[in-house]
mmCIF file of C-alpha atoms and ligand atoms in Angstrom:
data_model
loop_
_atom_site.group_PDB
_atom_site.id
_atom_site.type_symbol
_atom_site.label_atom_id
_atom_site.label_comp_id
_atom_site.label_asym_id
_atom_site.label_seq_id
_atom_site.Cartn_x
_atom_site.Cartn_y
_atom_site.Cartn_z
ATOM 1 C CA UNK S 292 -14.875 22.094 -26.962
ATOM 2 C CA UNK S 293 -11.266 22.251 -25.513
ATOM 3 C CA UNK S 294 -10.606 24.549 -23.128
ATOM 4 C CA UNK S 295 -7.048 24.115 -23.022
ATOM 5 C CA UNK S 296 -6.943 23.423 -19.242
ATOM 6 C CA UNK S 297 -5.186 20.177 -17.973
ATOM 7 C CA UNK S 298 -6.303 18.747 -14.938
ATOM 8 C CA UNK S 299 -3.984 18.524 -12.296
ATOM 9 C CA UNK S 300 -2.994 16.110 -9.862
ATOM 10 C CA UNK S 301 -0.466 15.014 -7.976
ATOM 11 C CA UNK S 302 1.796 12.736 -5.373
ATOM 12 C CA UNK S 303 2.623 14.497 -1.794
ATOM 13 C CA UNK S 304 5.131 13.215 -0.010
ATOM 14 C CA UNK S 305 8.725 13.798 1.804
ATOM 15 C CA UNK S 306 10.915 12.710 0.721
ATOM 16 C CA UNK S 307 9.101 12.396 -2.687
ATOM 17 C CA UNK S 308 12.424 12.216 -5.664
ATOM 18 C CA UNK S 309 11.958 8.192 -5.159
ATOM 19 C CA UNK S 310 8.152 8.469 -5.845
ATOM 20 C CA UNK S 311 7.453 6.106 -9.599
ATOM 21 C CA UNK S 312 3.611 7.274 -9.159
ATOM 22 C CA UNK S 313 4.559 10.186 -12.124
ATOM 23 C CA UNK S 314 5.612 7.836 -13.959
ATOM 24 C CA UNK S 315 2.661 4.926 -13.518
ATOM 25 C CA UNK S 316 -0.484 7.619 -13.856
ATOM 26 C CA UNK S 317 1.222 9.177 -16.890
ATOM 27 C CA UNK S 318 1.540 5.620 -18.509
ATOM 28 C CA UNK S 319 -2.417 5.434 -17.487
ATOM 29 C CA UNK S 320 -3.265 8.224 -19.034
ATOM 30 C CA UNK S 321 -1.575 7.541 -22.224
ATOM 31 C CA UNK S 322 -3.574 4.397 -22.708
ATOM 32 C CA UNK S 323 -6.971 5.803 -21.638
ATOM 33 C CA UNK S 324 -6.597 8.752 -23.474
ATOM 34 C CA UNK S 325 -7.038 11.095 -20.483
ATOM 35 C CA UNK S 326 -5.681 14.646 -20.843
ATOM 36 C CA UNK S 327 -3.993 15.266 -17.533
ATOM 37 C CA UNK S 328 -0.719 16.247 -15.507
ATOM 38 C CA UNK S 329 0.762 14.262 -12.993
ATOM 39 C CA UNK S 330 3.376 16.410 -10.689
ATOM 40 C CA UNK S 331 6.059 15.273 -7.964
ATOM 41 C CA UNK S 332 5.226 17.547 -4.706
ATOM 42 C CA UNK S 333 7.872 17.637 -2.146
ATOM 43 C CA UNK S 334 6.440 19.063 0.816
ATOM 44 C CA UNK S 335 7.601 18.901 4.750
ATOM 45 C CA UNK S 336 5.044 17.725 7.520
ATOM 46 C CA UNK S 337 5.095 21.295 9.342
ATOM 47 C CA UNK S 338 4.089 22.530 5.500
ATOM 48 C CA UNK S 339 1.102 19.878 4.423
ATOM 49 C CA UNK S 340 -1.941 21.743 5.677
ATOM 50 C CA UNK S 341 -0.680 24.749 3.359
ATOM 51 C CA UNK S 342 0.293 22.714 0.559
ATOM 52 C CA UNK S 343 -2.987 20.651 0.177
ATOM 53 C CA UNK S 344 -5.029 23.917 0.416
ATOM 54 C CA UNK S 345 -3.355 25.669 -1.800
ATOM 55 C CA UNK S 346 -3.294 22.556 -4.395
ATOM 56 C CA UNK S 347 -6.856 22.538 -4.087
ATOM 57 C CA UNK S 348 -7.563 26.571 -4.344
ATOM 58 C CA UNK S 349 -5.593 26.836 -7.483
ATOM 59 C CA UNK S 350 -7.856 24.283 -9.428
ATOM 60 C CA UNK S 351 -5.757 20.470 -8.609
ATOM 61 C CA UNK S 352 -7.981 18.266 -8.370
ATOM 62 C CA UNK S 353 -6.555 15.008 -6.891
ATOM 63 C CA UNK S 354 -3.697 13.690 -4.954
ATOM 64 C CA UNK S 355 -1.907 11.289 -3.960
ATOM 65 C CA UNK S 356 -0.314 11.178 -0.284
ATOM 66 C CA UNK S 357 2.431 9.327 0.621
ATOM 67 C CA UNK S 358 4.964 8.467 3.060
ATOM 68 C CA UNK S 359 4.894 9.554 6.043
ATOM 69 C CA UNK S 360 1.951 12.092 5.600
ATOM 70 C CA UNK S 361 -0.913 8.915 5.299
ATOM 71 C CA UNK S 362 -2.191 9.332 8.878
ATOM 72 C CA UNK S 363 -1.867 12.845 9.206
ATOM 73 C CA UNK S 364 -3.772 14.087 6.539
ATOM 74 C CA UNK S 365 -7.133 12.130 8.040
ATOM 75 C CA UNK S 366 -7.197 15.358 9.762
ATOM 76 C CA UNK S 367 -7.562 17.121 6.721
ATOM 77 C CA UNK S 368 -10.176 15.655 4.628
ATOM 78 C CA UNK S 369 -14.628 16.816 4.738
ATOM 79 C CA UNK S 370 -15.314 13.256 4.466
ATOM 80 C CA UNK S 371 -13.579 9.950 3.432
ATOM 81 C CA UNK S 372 -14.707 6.627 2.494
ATOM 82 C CA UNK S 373 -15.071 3.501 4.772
ATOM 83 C CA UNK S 374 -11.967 1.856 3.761
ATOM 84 C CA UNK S 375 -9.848 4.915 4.524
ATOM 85 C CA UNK S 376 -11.512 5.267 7.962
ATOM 86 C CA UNK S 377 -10.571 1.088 8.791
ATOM 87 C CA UNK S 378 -7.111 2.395 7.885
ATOM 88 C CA UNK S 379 -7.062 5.075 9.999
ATOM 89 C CA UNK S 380 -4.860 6.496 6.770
ATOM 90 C CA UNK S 381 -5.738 8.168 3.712
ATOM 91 C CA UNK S 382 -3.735 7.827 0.341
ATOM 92 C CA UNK S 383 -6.300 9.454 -2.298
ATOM 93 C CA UNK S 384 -7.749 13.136 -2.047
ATOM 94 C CA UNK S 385 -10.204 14.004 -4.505
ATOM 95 C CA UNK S 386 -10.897 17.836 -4.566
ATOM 96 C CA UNK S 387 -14.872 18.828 -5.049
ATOM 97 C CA UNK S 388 -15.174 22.683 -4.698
ATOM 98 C CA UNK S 389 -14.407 23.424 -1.050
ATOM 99 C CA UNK S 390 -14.642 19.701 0.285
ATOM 100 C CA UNK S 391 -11.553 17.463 0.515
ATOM 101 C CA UNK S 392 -12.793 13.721 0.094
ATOM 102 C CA UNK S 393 -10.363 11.018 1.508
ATOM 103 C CA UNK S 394 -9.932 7.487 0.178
ATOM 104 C CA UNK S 395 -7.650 4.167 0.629
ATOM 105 C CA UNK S 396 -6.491 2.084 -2.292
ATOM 106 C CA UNK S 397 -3.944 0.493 -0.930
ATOM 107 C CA UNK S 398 -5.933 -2.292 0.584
ATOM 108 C CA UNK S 399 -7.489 -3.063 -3.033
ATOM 109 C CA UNK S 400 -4.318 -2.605 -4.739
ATOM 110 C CA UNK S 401 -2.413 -5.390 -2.177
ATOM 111 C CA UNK S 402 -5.895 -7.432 -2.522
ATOM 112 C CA UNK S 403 -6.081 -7.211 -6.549
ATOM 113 C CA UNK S 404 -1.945 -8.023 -6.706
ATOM 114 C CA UNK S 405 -2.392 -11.134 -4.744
ATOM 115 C CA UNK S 406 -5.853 -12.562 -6.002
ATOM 116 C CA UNK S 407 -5.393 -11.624 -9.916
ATOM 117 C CA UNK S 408 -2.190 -11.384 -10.308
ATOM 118 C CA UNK S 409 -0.485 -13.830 -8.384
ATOM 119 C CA UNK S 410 -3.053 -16.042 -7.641
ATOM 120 C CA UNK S 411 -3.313 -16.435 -3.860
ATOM 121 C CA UNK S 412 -6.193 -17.764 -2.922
ATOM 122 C CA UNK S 413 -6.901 -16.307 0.500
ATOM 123 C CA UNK S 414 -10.225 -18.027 1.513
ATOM 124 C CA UNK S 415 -9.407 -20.336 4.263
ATOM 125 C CA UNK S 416 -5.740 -19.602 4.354
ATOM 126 C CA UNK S 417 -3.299 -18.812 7.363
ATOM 127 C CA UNK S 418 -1.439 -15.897 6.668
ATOM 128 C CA UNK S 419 1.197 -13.388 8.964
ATOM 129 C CA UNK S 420 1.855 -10.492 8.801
ATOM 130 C CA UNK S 421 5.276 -9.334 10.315
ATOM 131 C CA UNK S 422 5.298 -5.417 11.684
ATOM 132 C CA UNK S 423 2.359 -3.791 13.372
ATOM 133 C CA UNK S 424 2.628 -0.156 11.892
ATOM 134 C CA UNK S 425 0.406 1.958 9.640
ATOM 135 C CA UNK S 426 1.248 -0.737 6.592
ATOM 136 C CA UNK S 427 -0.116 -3.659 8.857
ATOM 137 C CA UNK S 428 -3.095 -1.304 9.917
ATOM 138 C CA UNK S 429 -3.915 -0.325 6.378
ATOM 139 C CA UNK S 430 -3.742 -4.310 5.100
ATOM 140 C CA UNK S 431 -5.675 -5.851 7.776
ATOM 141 C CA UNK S 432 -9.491 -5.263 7.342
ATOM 142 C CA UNK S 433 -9.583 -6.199 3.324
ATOM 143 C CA UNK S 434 -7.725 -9.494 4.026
ATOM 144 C CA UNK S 435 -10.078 -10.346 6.735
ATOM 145 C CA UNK S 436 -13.081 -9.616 3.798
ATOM 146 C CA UNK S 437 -11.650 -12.118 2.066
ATOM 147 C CA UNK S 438 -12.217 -15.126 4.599
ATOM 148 C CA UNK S 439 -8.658 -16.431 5.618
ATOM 149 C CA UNK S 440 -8.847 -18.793 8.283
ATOM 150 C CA UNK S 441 -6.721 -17.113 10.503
ATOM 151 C CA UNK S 442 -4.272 -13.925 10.923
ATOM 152 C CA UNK S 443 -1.430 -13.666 12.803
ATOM 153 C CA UNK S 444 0.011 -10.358 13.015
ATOM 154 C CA UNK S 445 3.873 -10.863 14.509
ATOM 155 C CA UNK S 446 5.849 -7.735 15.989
ATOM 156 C CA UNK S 447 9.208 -7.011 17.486
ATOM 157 C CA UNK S 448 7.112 -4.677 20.269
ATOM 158 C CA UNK S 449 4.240 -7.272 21.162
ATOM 159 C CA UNK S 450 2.282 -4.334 22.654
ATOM 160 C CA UNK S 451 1.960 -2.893 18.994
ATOM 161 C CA UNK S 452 0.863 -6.433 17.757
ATOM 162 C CA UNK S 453 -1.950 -7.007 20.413
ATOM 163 C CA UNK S 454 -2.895 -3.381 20.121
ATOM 164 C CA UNK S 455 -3.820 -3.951 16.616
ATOM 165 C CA UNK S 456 -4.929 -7.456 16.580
ATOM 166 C CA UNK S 457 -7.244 -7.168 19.779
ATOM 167 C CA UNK S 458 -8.585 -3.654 17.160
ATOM 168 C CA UNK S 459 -9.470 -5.585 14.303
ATOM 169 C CA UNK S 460 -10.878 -9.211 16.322
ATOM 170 C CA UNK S 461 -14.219 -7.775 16.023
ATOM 171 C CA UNK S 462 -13.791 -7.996 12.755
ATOM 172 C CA UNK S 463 -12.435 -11.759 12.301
ATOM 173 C CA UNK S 464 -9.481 -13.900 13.919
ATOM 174 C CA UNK S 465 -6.880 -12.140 14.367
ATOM 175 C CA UNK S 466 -4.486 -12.636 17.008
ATOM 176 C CA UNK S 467 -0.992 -11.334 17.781
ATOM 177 C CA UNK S 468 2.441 -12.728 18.850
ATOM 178 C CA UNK S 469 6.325 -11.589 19.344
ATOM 179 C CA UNK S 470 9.007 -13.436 16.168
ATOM 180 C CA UNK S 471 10.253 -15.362 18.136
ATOM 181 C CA UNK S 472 6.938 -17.044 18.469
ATOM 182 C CA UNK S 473 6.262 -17.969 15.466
ATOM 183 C CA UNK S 474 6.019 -21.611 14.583
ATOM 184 C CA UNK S 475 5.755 -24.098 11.952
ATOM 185 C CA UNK S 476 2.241 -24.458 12.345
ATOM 186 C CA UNK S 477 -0.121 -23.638 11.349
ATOM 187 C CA UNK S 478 1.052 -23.764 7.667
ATOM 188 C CA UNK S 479 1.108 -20.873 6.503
ATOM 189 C CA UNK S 480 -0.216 -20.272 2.680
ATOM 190 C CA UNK S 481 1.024 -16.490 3.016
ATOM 191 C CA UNK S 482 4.037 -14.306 4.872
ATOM 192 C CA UNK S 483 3.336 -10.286 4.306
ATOM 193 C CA UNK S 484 6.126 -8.605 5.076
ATOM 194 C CA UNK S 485 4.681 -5.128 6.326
ATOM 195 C CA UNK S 486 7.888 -3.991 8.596
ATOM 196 C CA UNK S 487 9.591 -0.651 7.780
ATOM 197 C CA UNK S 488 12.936 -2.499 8.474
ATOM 198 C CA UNK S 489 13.915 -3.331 4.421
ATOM 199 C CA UNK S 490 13.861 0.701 3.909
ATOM 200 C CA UNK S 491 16.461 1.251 6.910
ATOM 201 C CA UNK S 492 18.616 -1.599 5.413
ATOM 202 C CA UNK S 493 17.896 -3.528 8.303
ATOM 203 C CA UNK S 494 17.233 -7.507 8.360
ATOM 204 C CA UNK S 495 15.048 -8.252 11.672
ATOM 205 C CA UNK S 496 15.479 -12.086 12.844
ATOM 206 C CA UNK S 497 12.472 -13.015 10.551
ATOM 207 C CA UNK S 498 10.700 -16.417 11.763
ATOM 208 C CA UNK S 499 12.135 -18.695 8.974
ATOM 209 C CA UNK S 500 10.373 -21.786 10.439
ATOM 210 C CA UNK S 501 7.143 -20.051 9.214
ATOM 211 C CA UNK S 502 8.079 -20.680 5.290
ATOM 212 C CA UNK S 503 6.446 -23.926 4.284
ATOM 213 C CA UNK S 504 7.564 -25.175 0.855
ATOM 214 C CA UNK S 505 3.870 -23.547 -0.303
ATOM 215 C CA UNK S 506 4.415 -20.502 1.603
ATOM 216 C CA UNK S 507 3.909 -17.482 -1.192
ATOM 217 C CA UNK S 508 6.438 -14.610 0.614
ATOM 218 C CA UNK S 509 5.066 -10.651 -0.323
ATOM 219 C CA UNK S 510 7.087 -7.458 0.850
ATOM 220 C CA UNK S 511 4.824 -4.607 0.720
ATOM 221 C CA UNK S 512 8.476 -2.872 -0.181
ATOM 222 C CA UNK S 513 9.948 -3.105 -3.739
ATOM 223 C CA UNK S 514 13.078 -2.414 -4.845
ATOM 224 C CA UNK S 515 15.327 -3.094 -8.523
ATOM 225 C CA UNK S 516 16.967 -5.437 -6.269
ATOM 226 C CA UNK S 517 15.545 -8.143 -4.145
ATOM 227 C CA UNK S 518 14.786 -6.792 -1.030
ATOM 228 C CA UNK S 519 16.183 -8.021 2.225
ATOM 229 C CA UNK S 520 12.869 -10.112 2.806
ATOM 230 C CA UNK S 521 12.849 -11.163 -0.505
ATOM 231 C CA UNK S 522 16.303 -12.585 -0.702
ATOM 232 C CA UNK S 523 15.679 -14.075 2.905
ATOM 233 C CA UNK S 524 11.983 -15.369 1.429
ATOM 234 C CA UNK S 525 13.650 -17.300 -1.583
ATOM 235 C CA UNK S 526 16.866 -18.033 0.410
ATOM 236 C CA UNK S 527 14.375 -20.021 3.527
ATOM 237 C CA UNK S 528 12.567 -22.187 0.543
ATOM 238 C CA UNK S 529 8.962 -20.009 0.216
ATOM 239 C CA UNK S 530 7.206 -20.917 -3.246
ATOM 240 C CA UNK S 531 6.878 -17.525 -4.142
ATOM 241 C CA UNK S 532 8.871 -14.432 -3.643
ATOM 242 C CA UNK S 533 7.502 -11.486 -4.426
ATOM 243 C CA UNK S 534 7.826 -7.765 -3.998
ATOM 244 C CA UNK S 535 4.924 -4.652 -3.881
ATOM 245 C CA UNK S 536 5.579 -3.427 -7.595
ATOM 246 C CA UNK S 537 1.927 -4.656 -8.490
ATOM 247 C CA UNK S 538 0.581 -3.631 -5.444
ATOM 248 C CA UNK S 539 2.381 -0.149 -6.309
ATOM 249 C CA UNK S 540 0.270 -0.326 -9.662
ATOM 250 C CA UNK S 541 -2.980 -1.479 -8.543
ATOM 251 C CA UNK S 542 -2.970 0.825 -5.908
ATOM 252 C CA UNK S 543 -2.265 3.692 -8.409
ATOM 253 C CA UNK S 544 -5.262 2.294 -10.808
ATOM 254 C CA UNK S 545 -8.112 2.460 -7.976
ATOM 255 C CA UNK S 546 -7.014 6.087 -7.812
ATOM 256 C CA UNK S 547 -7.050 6.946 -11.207
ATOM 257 C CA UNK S 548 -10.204 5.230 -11.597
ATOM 258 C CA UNK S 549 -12.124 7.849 -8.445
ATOM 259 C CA UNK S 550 -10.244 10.759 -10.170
ATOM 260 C CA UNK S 551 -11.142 9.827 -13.881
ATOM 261 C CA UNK S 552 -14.160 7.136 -14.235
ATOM 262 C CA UNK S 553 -11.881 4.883 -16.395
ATOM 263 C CA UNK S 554 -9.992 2.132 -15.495
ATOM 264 C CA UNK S 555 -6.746 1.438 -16.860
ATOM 265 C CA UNK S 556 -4.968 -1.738 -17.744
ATOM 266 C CA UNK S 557 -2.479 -2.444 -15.041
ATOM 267 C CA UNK S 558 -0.354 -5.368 -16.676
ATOM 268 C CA UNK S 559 1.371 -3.761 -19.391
ATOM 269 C CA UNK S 560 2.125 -0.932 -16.873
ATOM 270 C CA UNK S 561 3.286 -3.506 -14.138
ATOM 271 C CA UNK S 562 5.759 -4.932 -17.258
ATOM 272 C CA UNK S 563 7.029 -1.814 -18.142
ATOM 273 C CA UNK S 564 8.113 -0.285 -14.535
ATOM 274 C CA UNK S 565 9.427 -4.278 -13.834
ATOM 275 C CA UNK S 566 11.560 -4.914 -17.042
ATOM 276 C CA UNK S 567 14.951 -3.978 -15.419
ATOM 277 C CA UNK S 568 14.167 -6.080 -12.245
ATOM 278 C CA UNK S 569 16.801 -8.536 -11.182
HETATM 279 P P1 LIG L 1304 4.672 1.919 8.595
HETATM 280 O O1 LIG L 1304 3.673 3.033 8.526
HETATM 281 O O2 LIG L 1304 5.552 1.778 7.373
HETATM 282 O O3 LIG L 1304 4.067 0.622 8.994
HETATM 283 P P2 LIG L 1304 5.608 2.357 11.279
HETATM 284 O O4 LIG L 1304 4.221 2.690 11.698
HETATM 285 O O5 LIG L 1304 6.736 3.190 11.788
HETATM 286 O O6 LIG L 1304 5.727 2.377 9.705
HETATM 287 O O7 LIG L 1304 5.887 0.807 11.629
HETATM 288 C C1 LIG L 1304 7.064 0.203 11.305
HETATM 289 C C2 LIG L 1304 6.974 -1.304 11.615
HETATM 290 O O8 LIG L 1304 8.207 -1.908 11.223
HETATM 291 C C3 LIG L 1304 6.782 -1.620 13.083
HETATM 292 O O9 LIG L 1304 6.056 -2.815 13.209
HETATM 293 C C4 LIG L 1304 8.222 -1.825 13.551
HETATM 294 O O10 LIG L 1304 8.368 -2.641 14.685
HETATM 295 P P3 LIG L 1304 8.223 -2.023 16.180
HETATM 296 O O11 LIG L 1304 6.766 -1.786 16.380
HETATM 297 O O12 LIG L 1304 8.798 -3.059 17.055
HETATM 298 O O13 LIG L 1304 9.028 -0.741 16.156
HETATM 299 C C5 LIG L 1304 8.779 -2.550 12.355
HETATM 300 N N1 LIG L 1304 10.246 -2.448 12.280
HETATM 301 C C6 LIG L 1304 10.971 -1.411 11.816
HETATM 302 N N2 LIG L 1304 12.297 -1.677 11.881
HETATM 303 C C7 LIG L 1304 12.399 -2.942 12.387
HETATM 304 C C8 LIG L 1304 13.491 -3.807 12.684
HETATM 305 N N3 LIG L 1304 14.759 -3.458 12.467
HETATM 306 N N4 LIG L 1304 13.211 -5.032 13.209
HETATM 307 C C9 LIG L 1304 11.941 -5.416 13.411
HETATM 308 N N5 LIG L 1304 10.858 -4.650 13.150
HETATM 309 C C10 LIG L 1304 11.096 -3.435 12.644
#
């Protein structure tokens, strides 16, 4: 029987206005037939403790945290899963009674963009990453699952780079170097843009000698408009340019999936938010 009560969730972030995850879980829960409500959440660092309680007391139960909150809520959570913990970041909180579970889906979402959607095949290949922040932190672990041959994370502060890559060697090769050290070899089959520069309006000296004519080119940003990696991607001769819309999506579906049980379709969602794209 209905009760009438519509399970809440939400998208914490600040600031938030920009956020288009109302927009993509509402789409999902159109097609899956899920009766739910999907709210934008504004709320401050100094106020996120408060705000995620509260959420949680007055019967929400999931969210989404965003920019720049990922890291801080780890603090937060009872428990959270594996993936999260590799991250050191949490994007998904799922509510059960007075726990707080924490989860990641941004490393799936990024994985299921570039293997099923665009088609990167990531066994055996030599990819870098450019930044050394959270979005490099969060990436790292399910690309080295995957097999590549080799990572090279490359950083405007090399201590950030080495930090991270001499973290994660346990795991698989990994190593670190400064832009300007980037070379034409080894080829590489895949250039992740993971700097927070595009978002400032800023265009870093990106190594351009690392686009091969098979190079596929991914900004974890996305815009209406070609990014500033983008445009510099396609300007430098990479096979593929592409920008974190699907990522965006995919990311979006793992959580609606842990909240609800039910996967939804993410192409016809990934059209719809893309159709105005230049
Ligand atoms: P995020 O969580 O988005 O990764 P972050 O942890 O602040 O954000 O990291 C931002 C990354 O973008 C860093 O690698 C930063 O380089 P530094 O470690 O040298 O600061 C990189 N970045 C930001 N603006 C940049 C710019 N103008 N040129 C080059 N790198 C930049």
């Amino acid at each position: 029987m209905a009760t009438g009560i519509v399970d809440r969730y939400g998208v914490m972030g600040y600031p938030v206005s920009h956020s288009r995850s109302p927009v993509i879980h509402r789409l999902f829960a159109l097609q899956t037939n899920q009766n739910l409500q999907y709210e934008l959440l504004q709320v401050a660092p100094a106020q996120l403790e408060n705000a995620v309680l509260q959420f949680g007391r007055t019967g929400g139960k999931g969210l989404n945290i965003t920019v720049p909150h990922k890291s801080e809520i780890v603090r937060l959570v009872s428990d959270m899963s594996d993936r999260a913990s590799n991250a050191g970041a949490v994007n998904t909180l799922v509510f059960r009674g007075n726990e707080i579970y924490g989860d990641n889906t941004d490393g799936v979402g990024l994985m299921r963009d570039l293997q099923a959607n665009i088609g990167v095949q990531l066994k055996d290949a030599n990819i870098l990453i450019l930044g050394a922040g959270g979005a490099t932190r969060g990436i790292v672990s399910p690309l080295l699952e995957a097999g590549p041959e080799m990572i090279v994370i490359a950083n405007r502060s090399i201590s950030k780079a080495r930090a991270l890559a001499e973290h994660f060697s346990a795991s698989g090769p990994v190593v670190s170097c400064r832009f300007e050290d980037v070379h034409s070899l080894p080829i590489y089959d895949l250039i992740i843009n993971a700097t927070s520069a595009g978002i400032k309006g800023e265009t870093p000296p990106y190594p351009t000698d690392a686009i091969h004519p098979h190079t596929v080119c991914y900004d974890l940003s996305y815009g209406l408009t070609p990014t500033p990696f983008a445009s510099w991607a396609a300007q430098n001769g990479a096979a593929r340019s592409v920008m974190g819309w699907g990522m965006l999506v995919e990311q979006a579906a793992e959580s609606f999936y842990i909240w609800r049980g039910v996967r939804p379709e993410t192409k016809p969602v990934l059209k719809q938010l893309t159709v105005n794209i230049a």
